[in-house]
Amino acid sequence: MRWTGIIRMAVILLTLLSMWYFAETIFATKWKANSLRSIFDNRAEQVPVKVKTRSKCGNEKECPDNYFAFKMISGAANVVGPSICLEDKIIMSGVKNNIGRGLNIALVNASTAEVLSTGHYDMYSGDIKEVKKFLEPMKEGTLVFVATYDDPATKLDAPTRELFSSFGSSIAKKLGFRDGWLFVGGKGIKNKSPFEQHIKNNKETNKYDGWPEVLEMDGCIPKKMD
Ligand SMILES: *[C@@H]1O[C@H](CO)[C@@H](O)[C@H](O)[C@H]1NC(C)=O
């Protein structure tokens, strides 16, 4: 009887042992599967998720620090007015009700992007003296944004064209009747501005009957640093 007892014990032990063994392997595998998954999960968390953030003014490119983002659109024929966005704020537009036929001009602090004043001047039947009056108080370190609507040139005289040239314009001297023009210049800048676009009013190539295609320009203006 003793032997049967010992054998029974041995069988029970063996069963327990093998159960423990299988249990161990199963749990180990499970644990491994879990840890593998958690590794993948961690990885997934660590991979930087590329969220396409919207750039200022809806521009394609983000501007670096110490640059101001801008976007401007010239008027479409004599129907849709121009708009100017600066640092993600619309500073001139039809909705803002601060634009009009002719030259649309915004004066901006070149260090802070603060809008100092805006004005629109009818260059078909307005008075060029008003433009001169508006630009006269400009101090060094002031940016000037210009967007045209309909006709920017009929009343534009030589001294005023010269003034825009001194702000860095290459186009002001030759701007013609119903041409499109976008310009960012500054008082006291030494070179010609890289921010300028011009399209001639030309019956052969005009998009609209009496007017050329709308111009669009965006970019990054370096902040004036003192
Ligand atoms: C621009 O703003 C700075 C800081 O407020 C001021 O010191 C500077 O005189 C301003 N410049 C112009 C042209 O307004």
JSON list of C-alpha atoms and ligand atoms in Angstrom, two decimals:
[
{"chain": "A", "resi": 1, "resn": "MET", "atom": "CA", "xyz": [0.00, 0.00, 0.00]},
{"chain": "A", "resi": 2, "resn": "ARG", "atom": "CA", "xyz": [2.88, 2.28, 0.70]},
{"chain": "A", "resi": 3, "resn": "TRP", "atom": "CA", "xyz": [4.02, 2.04, -2.87]},
{"chain": "A", "resi": 4, "resn": "THR", "atom": "CA", "xyz": [0.69, 2.91, -4.31]},
{"chain": "A", "resi": 5, "resn": "GLY", "atom": "CA", "xyz": [0.63, 5.89, -1.98]},
{"chain": "A", "resi": 6, "resn": "ILE", "atom": "CA", "xyz": [4.05, 7.02, -3.17]},
{"chain": "A", "resi": 7, "resn": "ILE", "atom": "CA", "xyz": [3.11, 6.51, -6.82]},
{"chain": "A", "resi": 8, "resn": "ARG", "atom": "CA", "xyz": [-0.12, 8.42, -6.32]},
{"chain": "A", "resi": 9, "resn": "MET", "atom": "CA", "xyz": [1.81, 11.24, -4.74]},
{"chain": "A", "resi": 10, "resn": "ALA", "atom": "CA", "xyz": [4.28, 11.19, -7.61]},
{"chain": "A", "resi": 11, "resn": "VAL", "atom": "CA", "xyz": [1.46, 11.29, -10.17]},
{"chain": "A", "resi": 12, "resn": "ILE", "atom": "CA", "xyz": [-0.20, 14.19, -8.39]},
{"chain": "A", "resi": 13, "resn": "LEU", "atom": "CA", "xyz": [3.11, 16.04, -8.14]},
{"chain": "A", "resi": 14, "resn": "LEU", "atom": "CA", "xyz": [3.83, 15.39, -11.81]},
{"chain": "A", "resi": 15, "resn": "THR", "atom": "CA", "xyz": [0.39, 16.62, -12.77]},
{"chain": "A", "resi": 16, "resn": "LEU", "atom": "CA", "xyz": [0.81, 19.74, -10.69]},
{"chain": "A", "resi": 17, "resn": "LEU", "atom": "CA", "xyz": [4.25, 20.31, -12.11]},
{"chain": "A", "resi": 18, "resn": "SER", "atom": "CA", "xyz": [3.12, 19.95, -15.71]},
{"chain": "A", "resi": 19, "resn": "MET", "atom": "CA", "xyz": [0.11, 22.14, -15.04]},
{"chain": "A", "resi": 20, "resn": "TRP", "atom": "CA", "xyz": [2.36, 24.76, -13.56]},
{"chain": "A", "resi": 21, "resn": "TYR", "atom": "CA", "xyz": [4.68, 24.37, -16.54]},
{"chain": "A", "resi": 22, "resn": "PHE", "atom": "CA", "xyz": [1.89, 24.83, -19.08]},
{"chain": "A", "resi": 23, "resn": "ALA", "atom": "CA", "xyz": [0.34, 27.60, -17.12]},
{"chain": "A", "resi": 24, "resn": "GLU", "atom": "CA", "xyz": [3.67, 29.32, -16.93]},
{"chain": "A", "resi": 25, "resn": "THR", "atom": "CA", "xyz": [4.31, 29.03, -20.66]},
{"chain": "A", "resi": 26, "resn": "ILE", "atom": "CA", "xyz": [0.82, 30.21, -21.52]},
{"chain": "A", "resi": 27, "resn": "PHE", "atom": "CA", "xyz": [0.98, 33.13, -19.15]},
{"chain": "A", "resi": 28, "resn": "ALA", "atom": "CA", "xyz": [4.48, 33.93, -20.26]},
{"chain": "A", "resi": 29, "resn": "THR", "atom": "CA", "xyz": [3.38, 34.00, -23.87]},
{"chain": "A", "resi": 30, "resn": "LYS", "atom": "CA", "xyz": [0.41, 36.11, -22.98]},
{"chain": "A", "resi": 31, "resn": "TRP", "atom": "CA", "xyz": [2.61, 38.43, -21.02]},
{"chain": "A", "resi": 32, "resn": "LYS", "atom": "CA", "xyz": [5.02, 38.59, -23.95]},
{"chain": "A", "resi": 33, "resn": "ALA", "atom": "CA", "xyz": [2.21, 39.33, -26.36]},
{"chain": "A", "resi": 34, "resn": "ASN", "atom": "CA", "xyz": [1.06, 42.11, -24.08]},
{"chain": "A", "resi": 35, "resn": "SER", "atom": "CA", "xyz": [4.50, 43.55, -23.69]},
{"chain": "A", "resi": 36, "resn": "LEU", "atom": "CA", "xyz": [5.03, 43.44, -27.44]},
{"chain": "A", "resi": 37, "resn": "ARG", "atom": "CA", "xyz": [1.80, 45.26, -27.99]},
{"chain": "A", "resi": 38, "resn": "SER", "atom": "CA", "xyz": [2.69, 47.81, -25.38]},
{"chain": "A", "resi": 39, "resn": "ILE", "atom": "CA", "xyz": [6.01, 48.36, -27.12]},
{"chain": "A", "resi": 40, "resn": "PHE", "atom": "CA", "xyz": [4.18, 49.03, -30.36]},
{"chain": "A", "resi": 41, "resn": "ASP", "atom": "CA", "xyz": [1.73, 51.23, -28.55]},
{"chain": "A", "resi": 42, "resn": "ASN", "atom": "CA", "xyz": [4.54, 53.21, -27.00]},
{"chain": "A", "resi": 43, "resn": "ARG", "atom": "CA", "xyz": [6.19, 53.50, -30.37]},
{"chain": "A", "resi": 44, "resn": "ALA", "atom": "CA", "xyz": [2.96, 54.71, -31.86]},
{"chain": "A", "resi": 45, "resn": "GLU", "atom": "CA", "xyz": [2.76, 57.34, -29.16]},
{"chain": "A", "resi": 46, "resn": "GLN", "atom": "CA", "xyz": [6.33, 58.41, -29.70]},
{"chain": "A", "resi": 47, "resn": "VAL", "atom": "CA", "xyz": [6.00, 58.86, -33.46]},
{"chain": "A", "resi": 48, "resn": "PRO", "atom": "CA", "xyz": [5.30, 62.59, -33.86]},
{"chain": "A", "resi": 49, "resn": "VAL", "atom": "CA", "xyz": [1.85, 62.97, -35.31]},
{"chain": "A", "resi": 50, "resn": "LYS", "atom": "CA", "xyz": [2.08, 65.31, -38.29]},
{"chain": "A", "resi": 51, "resn": "VAL", "atom": "CA", "xyz": [-0.80, 67.68, -37.75]},
{"chain": "A", "resi": 52, "resn": "LYS", "atom": "CA", "xyz": [-0.92, 70.19, -40.58]},
{"chain": "A", "resi": 53, "resn": "THR", "atom": "CA", "xyz": [-1.23, 73.43, -38.70]},
{"chain": "A", "resi": 54, "resn": "ARG", "atom": "CA", "xyz": [-2.58, 76.43, -40.53]},
{"chain": "A", "resi": 55, "resn": "SER", "atom": "CA", "xyz": [-0.01, 79.16, -41.18]},
{"chain": "A", "resi": 56, "resn": "LYS", "atom": "CA", "xyz": [-0.76, 82.81, -40.49]},
{"chain": "A", "resi": 57, "resn": "CYS", "atom": "CA", "xyz": [-2.93, 84.47, -43.18]},
{"chain": "A", "resi": 58, "resn": "GLY", "atom": "CA", "xyz": [-3.48, 80.97, -44.60]},
{"chain": "A", "resi": 59, "resn": "ASN", "atom": "CA", "xyz": [-0.05, 81.12, -46.23]},
{"chain": "A", "resi": 60, "resn": "GLU", "atom": "CA", "xyz": [1.70, 78.05, -47.57]},
{"chain": "A", "resi": 61, "resn": "LYS", "atom": "CA", "xyz": [4.79, 78.63, -45.46]},
{"chain": "A", "resi": 62, "resn": "GLU", "atom": "CA", "xyz": [5.19, 79.42, -41.79]},
{"chain": "A", "resi": 63, "resn": "CYS", "atom": "CA", "xyz": [7.31, 82.52, -41.16]},
{"chain": "A", "resi": 64, "resn": "PRO", "atom": "CA", "xyz": [10.37, 82.22, -38.92]},
{"chain": "A", "resi": 65, "resn": "ASP", "atom": "CA", "xyz": [10.58, 84.13, -35.65]},
{"chain": "A", "resi": 66, "resn": "ASN", "atom": "CA", "xyz": [11.28, 87.82, -36.17]},
{"chain": "A", "resi": 67, "resn": "TYR", "atom": "CA", "xyz": [9.31, 87.89, -39.40]},
{"chain": "A", "resi": 68, "resn": "PHE", "atom": "CA", "xyz": [5.79, 89.14, -40.06]},
{"chain": "A", "resi": 69, "resn": "ALA", "atom": "CA", "xyz": [3.48, 87.04, -42.23]},
{"chain": "A", "resi": 70, "resn": "PHE", "atom": "CA", "xyz": [1.43, 88.90, -44.81]},
{"chain": "A", "resi": 71, "resn": "LYS", "atom": "CA", "xyz": [-0.84, 88.20, -47.73]},
{"chain": "A", "resi": 72, "resn": "MET", "atom": "CA", "xyz": [-2.39, 90.71, -50.10]},
{"chain": "A", "resi": 73, "resn": "ILE", "atom": "CA", "xyz": [-4.81, 90.42, -52.99]},
{"chain": "A", "resi": 74, "resn": "SER", "atom": "CA", "xyz": [-5.48, 93.20, -55.48]},
{"chain": "A", "resi": 75, "resn": "GLY", "atom": "CA", "xyz": [-8.96, 94.21, -56.54]},
{"chain": "A", "resi": 76, "resn": "ALA", "atom": "CA", "xyz": [-10.79, 92.18, -59.17]},
{"chain": "A", "resi": 77, "resn": "ALA", "atom": "CA", "xyz": [-11.80, 94.55, -61.98]},
{"chain": "A", "resi": 78, "resn": "ASN", "atom": "CA", "xyz": [-14.09, 97.16, -60.38]},
{"chain": "A", "resi": 79, "resn": "VAL", "atom": "CA", "xyz": [-16.17, 94.48, -58.64]},
{"chain": "A", "resi": 80, "resn": "VAL", "atom": "CA", "xyz": [-14.31, 92.88, -55.71]},
{"chain": "A", "resi": 81, "resn": "GLY", "atom": "CA", "xyz": [-12.07, 95.05, -53.56]},
{"chain": "A", "resi": 82, "resn": "PRO", "atom": "CA", "xyz": [-8.53, 94.18, -52.44]},
{"chain": "A", "resi": 83, "resn": "SER", "atom": "CA", "xyz": [-7.56, 92.71, -49.08]},
{"chain": "A", "resi": 84, "resn": "ILE", "atom": "CA", "xyz": [-4.49, 92.84, -46.89]},
{"chain": "A", "resi": 85, "resn": "CYS", "atom": "CA", "xyz": [-3.70, 90.34, -44.11]},
{"chain": "A", "resi": 86, "resn": "LEU", "atom": "CA", "xyz": [-0.89, 90.94, -41.64]},
{"chain": "A", "resi": 87, "resn": "GLU", "atom": "CA", "xyz": [0.09, 88.55, -38.85]},
{"chain": "A", "resi": 88, "resn": "ASP", "atom": "CA", "xyz": [-3.16, 86.63, -39.37]},
{"chain": "A", "resi": 89, "resn": "LYS", "atom": "CA", "xyz": [-5.34, 89.74, -39.09]},
{"chain": "A", "resi": 90, "resn": "ILE", "atom": "CA", "xyz": [-7.23, 91.26, -42.01]},
{"chain": "A", "resi": 91, "resn": "ILE", "atom": "CA", "xyz": [-6.25, 94.90, -41.84]},
{"chain": "A", "resi": 92, "resn": "MET", "atom": "CA", "xyz": [-7.98, 96.09, -45.03]},
{"chain": "A", "resi": 93, "resn": "SER", "atom": "CA", "xyz": [-10.90, 94.49, -46.87]},
{"chain": "A", "resi": 94, "resn": "GLY", "atom": "CA", "xyz": [-14.40, 94.98, -48.18]},
{"chain": "A", "resi": 95, "resn": "VAL", "atom": "CA", "xyz": [-15.79, 93.35, -45.03]},
{"chain": "A", "resi": 96, "resn": "LYS", "atom": "CA", "xyz": [-13.83, 95.80, -42.88]},
{"chain": "A", "resi": 97, "resn": "ASN", "atom": "CA", "xyz": [-15.27, 98.55, -45.06]},
{"chain": "A", "resi": 98, "resn": "ASN", "atom": "CA", "xyz": [-11.95, 100.41, -45.28]},
{"chain": "A", "resi": 99, "resn": "ILE", "atom": "CA", "xyz": [-11.09, 99.99, -48.97]},
{"chain": "A", "resi": 100, "resn": "GLY", "atom": "CA", "xyz": [-12.03, 101.77, -52.15]},
{"chain": "A", "resi": 101, "resn": "ARG", "atom": "CA", "xyz": [-11.26, 102.42, -55.77]},
{"chain": "A", "resi": 102, "resn": "GLY", "atom": "CA", "xyz": [-7.66, 103.46, -56.47]},
{"chain": "A", "resi": 103, "resn": "LEU", "atom": "CA", "xyz": [-4.79, 103.05, -54.02]},
{"chain": "A", "resi": 104, "resn": "ASN", "atom": "CA", "xyz": [-5.40, 101.21, -50.74]},
{"chain": "A", "resi": 105, "resn": "ILE", "atom": "CA", "xyz": [-2.59, 101.98, -48.35]},
{"chain": "A", "resi": 106, "resn": "ALA", "atom": "CA", "xyz": [-1.73, 100.74, -44.85]},
{"chain": "A", "resi": 107, "resn": "LEU", "atom": "CA", "xyz": [1.07, 102.18, -42.74]},
{"chain": "A", "resi": 108, "resn": "VAL", "atom": "CA", "xyz": [2.55, 99.72, -40.25]},
{"chain": "A", "resi": 109, "resn": "ASN", "atom": "CA", "xyz": [5.21, 99.90, -37.56]},
{"chain": "A", "resi": 110, "resn": "ALA", "atom": "CA", "xyz": [8.09, 97.79, -38.93]},
{"chain": "A", "resi": 111, "resn": "SER", "atom": "CA", "xyz": [9.18, 96.70, -35.43]},
{"chain": "A", "resi": 112, "resn": "THR", "atom": "CA", "xyz": [5.82, 95.69, -34.00]},
{"chain": "A", "resi": 113, "resn": "ALA", "atom": "CA", "xyz": [3.46, 95.19, -37.01]},
{"chain": "A", "resi": 114, "resn": "GLU", "atom": "CA", "xyz": [1.07, 97.64, -35.34]},
{"chain": "A", "resi": 115, "resn": "VAL", "atom": "CA", "xyz": [-1.21, 99.27, -37.92]},
{"chain": "A", "resi": 116, "resn": "LEU", "atom": "CA", "xyz": [-0.68, 103.01, -37.69]},
{"chain": "A", "resi": 117, "resn": "SER", "atom": "CA", "xyz": [-3.24, 104.10, -40.29]},
{"chain": "A", "resi": 118, "resn": "THR", "atom": "CA", "xyz": [-5.06, 103.00, -43.41]},
{"chain": "A", "resi": 119, "resn": "GLY", "atom": "CA", "xyz": [-6.50, 105.00, -46.28]},
{"chain": "A", "resi": 120, "resn": "HIS", "atom": "CA", "xyz": [-7.92, 104.56, -49.76]},
{"chain": "A", "resi": 121, "resn": "TYR", "atom": "CA", "xyz": [-7.51, 107.13, -52.48]},
{"chain": "A", "resi": 122, "resn": "ASP", "atom": "CA", "xyz": [-9.47, 107.35, -55.69]},
{"chain": "A", "resi": 123, "resn": "MET", "atom": "CA", "xyz": [-6.88, 107.82, -58.41]},
{"chain": "A", "resi": 124, "resn": "TYR", "atom": "CA", "xyz": [-9.39, 108.25, -61.22]},
{"chain": "A", "resi": 125, "resn": "SER", "atom": "CA", "xyz": [-11.25, 111.27, -59.91]},
{"chain": "A", "resi": 126, "resn": "GLY", "atom": "CA", "xyz": [-9.71, 111.93, -56.48]},
{"chain": "A", "resi": 127, "resn": "ASP", "atom": "CA", "xyz": [-7.08, 114.43, -55.36]},
{"chain": "A", "resi": 128, "resn": "ILE", "atom": "CA", "xyz": [-3.43, 113.32, -55.27]},
{"chain": "A", "resi": 129, "resn": "LYS", "atom": "CA", "xyz": [-2.81, 115.88, -52.49]},
{"chain": "A", "resi": 130, "resn": "GLU", "atom": "CA", "xyz": [-4.68, 113.52, -50.14]},
{"chain": "A", "resi": 131, "resn": "VAL", "atom": "CA", "xyz": [-2.15, 110.73, -50.81]},
{"chain": "A", "resi": 132, "resn": "LYS", "atom": "CA", "xyz": [0.74, 113.12, -50.17]},
{"chain": "A", "resi": 133, "resn": "LYS", "atom": "CA", "xyz": [-0.88, 114.26, -46.93]},
{"chain": "A", "resi": 134, "resn": "PHE", "atom": "CA", "xyz": [-1.33, 110.65, -45.85]},
{"chain": "A", "resi": 135, "resn": "LEU", "atom": "CA", "xyz": [2.27, 109.64, -46.60]},
{"chain": "A", "resi": 136, "resn": "GLU", "atom": "CA", "xyz": [3.97, 112.81, -45.38]},
{"chain": "A", "resi": 137, "resn": "PRO", "atom": "CA", "xyz": [4.09, 112.01, -41.62]},
{"chain": "A", "resi": 138, "resn": "MET", "atom": "CA", "xyz": [5.72, 108.60, -42.29]},
{"chain": "A", "resi": 139, "resn": "LYS", "atom": "CA", "xyz": [8.74, 108.13, -40.05]},
{"chain": "A", "resi": 140, "resn": "GLU", "atom": "CA", "xyz": [11.71, 105.86, -40.69]},
{"chain": "A", "resi": 141, "resn": "GLY", "atom": "CA", "xyz": [10.81, 102.33, -39.67]},
{"chain": "A", "resi": 142, "resn": "THR", "atom": "CA", "xyz": [7.32, 102.49, -41.15]},
{"chain": "A", "resi": 143, "resn": "LEU", "atom": "CA", "xyz": [6.18, 99.85, -43.62]},
{"chain": "A", "resi": 144, "resn": "VAL", "atom": "CA", "xyz": [3.81, 100.81, -46.41]},
{"chain": "A", "resi": 145, "resn": "PHE", "atom": "CA", "xyz": [1.41, 98.27, -47.94]},
{"chain": "A", "resi": 146, "resn": "VAL", "atom": "CA", "xyz": [-0.29, 99.16, -51.21]},
{"chain": "A", "resi": 147, "resn": "ALA", "atom": "CA", "xyz": [-3.02, 97.21, -53.01]},
{"chain": "A", "resi": 148, "resn": "THR", "atom": "CA", "xyz": [-4.79, 98.57, -56.07]},
{"chain": "A", "resi": 149, "resn": "TYR", "atom": "CA", "xyz": [-8.44, 98.45, -57.05]},
{"chain": "A", "resi": 150, "resn": "ASP", "atom": "CA", "xyz": [-9.75, 99.43, -60.48]},
{"chain": "A", "resi": 151, "resn": "ASP", "atom": "CA", "xyz": [-7.59, 102.38, -61.56]},
{"chain": "A", "resi": 152, "resn": "PRO", "atom": "CA", "xyz": [-4.51, 103.32, -59.49]},
{"chain": "A", "resi": 153, "resn": "ALA", "atom": "CA", "xyz": [-2.74, 105.67, -61.87]},
{"chain": "A", "resi": 154, "resn": "THR", "atom": "CA", "xyz": [-4.67, 108.41, -63.64]},
{"chain": "A", "resi": 155, "resn": "LYS", "atom": "CA", "xyz": [-4.06, 111.00, -60.89]},
{"chain": "A", "resi": 156, "resn": "LEU", "atom": "CA", "xyz": [-0.73, 109.59, -59.74]},
{"chain": "A", "resi": 157, "resn": "ASP", "atom": "CA", "xyz": [1.76, 112.42, -60.34]},
{"chain": "A", "resi": 158, "resn": "ALA", "atom": "CA", "xyz": [5.53, 112.27, -60.71]},
{"chain": "A", "resi": 159, "resn": "PRO", "atom": "CA", "xyz": [6.42, 113.39, -57.15]},
{"chain": "A", "resi": 160, "resn": "THR", "atom": "CA", "xyz": [4.13, 110.75, -55.61]},
{"chain": "A", "resi": 161, "resn": "ARG", "atom": "CA", "xyz": [5.54, 108.06, -57.91]},
{"chain": "A", "resi": 162, "resn": "GLU", "atom": "CA", "xyz": [8.99, 109.23, -56.78]},
{"chain": "A", "resi": 163, "resn": "LEU", "atom": "CA", "xyz": [7.92, 108.92, -53.16]},
{"chain": "A", "resi": 164, "resn": "PHE", "atom": "CA", "xyz": [6.86, 105.28, -53.67]},
{"chain": "A", "resi": 165, "resn": "SER", "atom": "CA", "xyz": [10.16, 104.66, -55.47]},
{"chain": "A", "resi": 166, "resn": "SER", "atom": "CA", "xyz": [11.98, 105.97, -52.40]},
{"chain": "A", "resi": 167, "resn": "PHE", "atom": "CA", "xyz": [10.08, 103.34, -50.34]},
{"chain": "A", "resi": 168, "resn": "GLY", "atom": "CA", "xyz": [11.61, 100.65, -52.59]},
{"chain": "A", "resi": 169, "resn": "SER", "atom": "CA", "xyz": [9.16, 100.40, -55.49]},
{"chain": "A", "resi": 170, "resn": "SER", "atom": "CA", "xyz": [10.41, 99.53, -58.98]},
{"chain": "A", "resi": 171, "resn": "ILE", "atom": "CA", "xyz": [6.94, 99.81, -60.49]},
{"chain": "A", "resi": 172, "resn": "ALA", "atom": "CA", "xyz": [5.49, 103.13, -59.25]},
{"chain": "A", "resi": 173, "resn": "LYS", "atom": "CA", "xyz": [7.19, 105.08, -62.05]},
{"chain": "A", "resi": 174, "resn": "LYS", "atom": "CA", "xyz": [5.53, 103.07, -64.79]},
{"chain": "A", "resi": 175, "resn": "LEU", "atom": "CA", "xyz": [2.14, 102.26, -63.21]},
{"chain": "A", "resi": 176, "resn": "GLY", "atom": "CA", "xyz": [-0.59, 102.80, -65.78]},
{"chain": "A", "resi": 177, "resn": "PHE", "atom": "CA", "xyz": [-4.36, 103.16, -66.11]},
{"chain": "A", "resi": 178, "resn": "ARG", "atom": "CA", "xyz": [-6.12, 100.09, -64.58]},
{"chain": "A", "resi": 179, "resn": "ASP", "atom": "CA", "xyz": [-2.85, 98.22, -63.97]},
{"chain": "A", "resi": 180, "resn": "GLY", "atom": "CA", "xyz": [-2.74, 95.89, -60.96]},
{"chain": "A", "resi": 181, "resn": "TRP", "atom": "CA", "xyz": [-0.08, 96.57, -58.33]},
{"chain": "A", "resi": 182, "resn": "LEU", "atom": "CA", "xyz": [0.83, 95.07, -54.95]},
{"chain": "A", "resi": 183, "resn": "PHE", "atom": "CA", "xyz": [3.67, 96.55, -52.97]},
{"chain": "A", "resi": 184, "resn": "VAL", "atom": "CA", "xyz": [5.27, 96.40, -49.54]},
{"chain": "A", "resi": 185, "resn": "GLY", "atom": "CA", "xyz": [7.96, 99.00, -48.97]},
{"chain": "A", "resi": 186, "resn": "GLY", "atom": "CA", "xyz": [9.34, 101.04, -46.14]},
{"chain": "A", "resi": 187, "resn": "LYS", "atom": "CA", "xyz": [10.56, 104.47, -45.29]},
{"chain": "A", "resi": 188, "resn": "GLY", "atom": "CA", "xyz": [14.32, 104.42, -45.01]},
{"chain": "A", "resi": 189, "resn": "ILE", "atom": "CA", "xyz": [14.92, 101.09, -46.78]},
{"chain": "A", "resi": 190, "resn": "LYS", "atom": "CA", "xyz": [18.09, 101.03, -48.82]},
{"chain": "A", "resi": 191, "resn": "ASN", "atom": "CA", "xyz": [17.30, 98.55, -51.58]},
{"chain": "A", "resi": 192, "resn": "LYS", "atom": "CA", "xyz": [14.42, 97.84, -53.90]},
{"chain": "A", "resi": 193, "resn": "SER", "atom": "CA", "xyz": [11.68, 95.88, -52.15]},
{"chain": "A", "resi": 194, "resn": "PRO", "atom": "CA", "xyz": [11.40, 92.18, -53.02]},
{"chain": "A", "resi": 195, "resn": "PHE", "atom": "CA", "xyz": [7.67, 92.39, -52.25]},
{"chain": "A", "resi": 196, "resn": "GLU", "atom": "CA", "xyz": [6.14, 93.84, -55.37]},
{"chain": "A", "resi": 197, "resn": "GLN", "atom": "CA", "xyz": [3.91, 92.60, -58.19]},
{"chain": "A", "resi": 198, "resn": "HIS", "atom": "CA", "xyz": [2.57, 94.35, -61.24]},
{"chain": "A", "resi": 199, "resn": "ILE", "atom": "CA", "xyz": [0.27, 93.40, -64.07]},
{"chain": "A", "resi": 200, "resn": "LYS", "atom": "CA", "xyz": [-0.40, 95.66, -67.02]},
{"chain": "A", "resi": 201, "resn": "ASN", "atom": "CA", "xyz": [-3.86, 96.46, -68.26]},
{"chain": "A", "resi": 202, "resn": "ASN", "atom": "CA", "xyz": [-3.72, 95.00, -71.76]},
{"chain": "A", "resi": 203, "resn": "LYS", "atom": "CA", "xyz": [-6.76, 94.36, -73.94]},
{"chain": "A", "resi": 204, "resn": "GLU", "atom": "CA", "xyz": [-5.07, 91.33, -75.52]},
{"chain": "A", "resi": 205, "resn": "THR", "atom": "CA", "xyz": [-4.28, 89.55, -72.26]},
{"chain": "A", "resi": 206, "resn": "ASN", "atom": "CA", "xyz": [-6.79, 90.92, -69.73]},
{"chain": "A", "resi": 207, "resn": "LYS", "atom": "CA", "xyz": [-8.71, 88.32, -67.80]},
{"chain": "A", "resi": 208, "resn": "TYR", "atom": "CA", "xyz": [-11.69, 90.62, -67.38]},
{"chain": "A", "resi": 209, "resn": "ASP", "atom": "CA", "xyz": [-12.99, 92.90, -70.10]},
{"chain": "A", "resi": 210, "resn": "GLY", "atom": "CA", "xyz": [-11.29, 96.10, -69.08]},
{"chain": "A", "resi": 211, "resn": "TRP", "atom": "CA", "xyz": [-8.98, 94.84, -66.32]},
{"chain": "A", "resi": 212, "resn": "PRO", "atom": "CA", "xyz": [-6.10, 92.38, -65.89]},
{"chain": "A", "resi": 213, "resn": "GLU", "atom": "CA", "xyz": [-6.03, 89.31, -63.62]},
{"chain": "A", "resi": 214, "resn": "VAL", "atom": "CA", "xyz": [-6.09, 89.67, -59.83]},
{"chain": "A", "resi": 215, "resn": "LEU", "atom": "CA", "xyz": [-2.67, 89.69, -58.18]},
{"chain": "A", "resi": 216, "resn": "GLU", "atom": "CA", "xyz": [-1.85, 87.75, -55.05]},
{"chain": "A", "resi": 217, "resn": "MET", "atom": "CA", "xyz": [1.31, 88.01, -52.99]},
{"chain": "A", "resi": 218, "resn": "ASP", "atom": "CA", "xyz": [2.34, 86.57, -49.65]},
{"chain": "A", "resi": 219, "resn": "GLY", "atom": "CA", "xyz": [5.54, 86.22, -47.70]},
{"chain": "A", "resi": 220, "resn": "CYS", "atom": "CA", "xyz": [7.53, 87.02, -44.59]},
{"chain": "A", "resi": 221, "resn": "ILE", "atom": "CA", "xyz": [8.79, 90.51, -43.83]},
{"chain": "A", "resi": 222, "resn": "PRO", "atom": "CA", "xyz": [11.81, 90.74, -41.54]},
{"chain": "A", "resi": 223, "resn": "LYS", "atom": "CA", "xyz": [11.02, 92.64, -38.37]},
{"chain": "A", "resi": 224, "resn": "LYS", "atom": "CA", "xyz": [12.97, 95.84, -37.89]},
{"chain": "A", "resi": 225, "resn": "MET", "atom": "CA", "xyz": [15.40, 95.17, -35.07]},
{"chain": "A", "resi": 226, "resn": "ASP", "atom": "CA", "xyz": [17.06, 98.00, -33.18]},
{"chain": "B", "resi": 1, "resn": "LIG", "atom": "C1", "xyz": [7.31, 101.38, -33.53]},
{"chain": "B", "resi": 1, "resn": "LIG", "atom": "O1", "xyz": [7.06, 100.92, -32.22]},
{"chain": "B", "resi": 1, "resn": "LIG", "atom": "C2", "xyz": [8.14, 101.07, -31.35]},
{"chain": "B", "resi": 1, "resn": "LIG", "atom": "C3", "xyz": [7.78, 100.40, -30.04]},
{"chain": "B", "resi": 1, "resn": "LIG", "atom": "O2", "xyz": [6.55, 100.84, -29.56]},
{"chain": "B", "resi": 1, "resn": "LIG", "atom": "C4", "xyz": [8.48, 102.56, -31.19]},
{"chain": "B", "resi": 1, "resn": "LIG", "atom": "O3", "xyz": [9.58, 102.71, -30.34]},
{"chain": "B", "resi": 1, "resn": "LIG", "atom": "C5", "xyz": [8.77, 103.12, -32.58]},
{"chain": "B", "resi": 1, "resn": "LIG", "atom": "O4", "xyz": [8.99, 104.53, -32.49]},
{"chain": "B", "resi": 1, "resn": "LIG", "atom": "C6", "xyz": [7.64, 102.86, -33.54]},
{"chain": "B", "resi": 1, "resn": "LIG", "atom": "N1", "xyz": [8.02, 103.27, -34.88]},
{"chain": "B", "resi": 1, "resn": "LIG", "atom": "C7", "xyz": [7.19, 103.83, -35.72]},
{"chain": "B", "resi": 1, "resn": "LIG", "atom": "C8", "xyz": [7.75, 104.20, -37.05]},
{"chain": "B", "resi": 1, "resn": "LIG", "atom": "O5", "xyz": [6.03, 104.04, -35.46]}
]
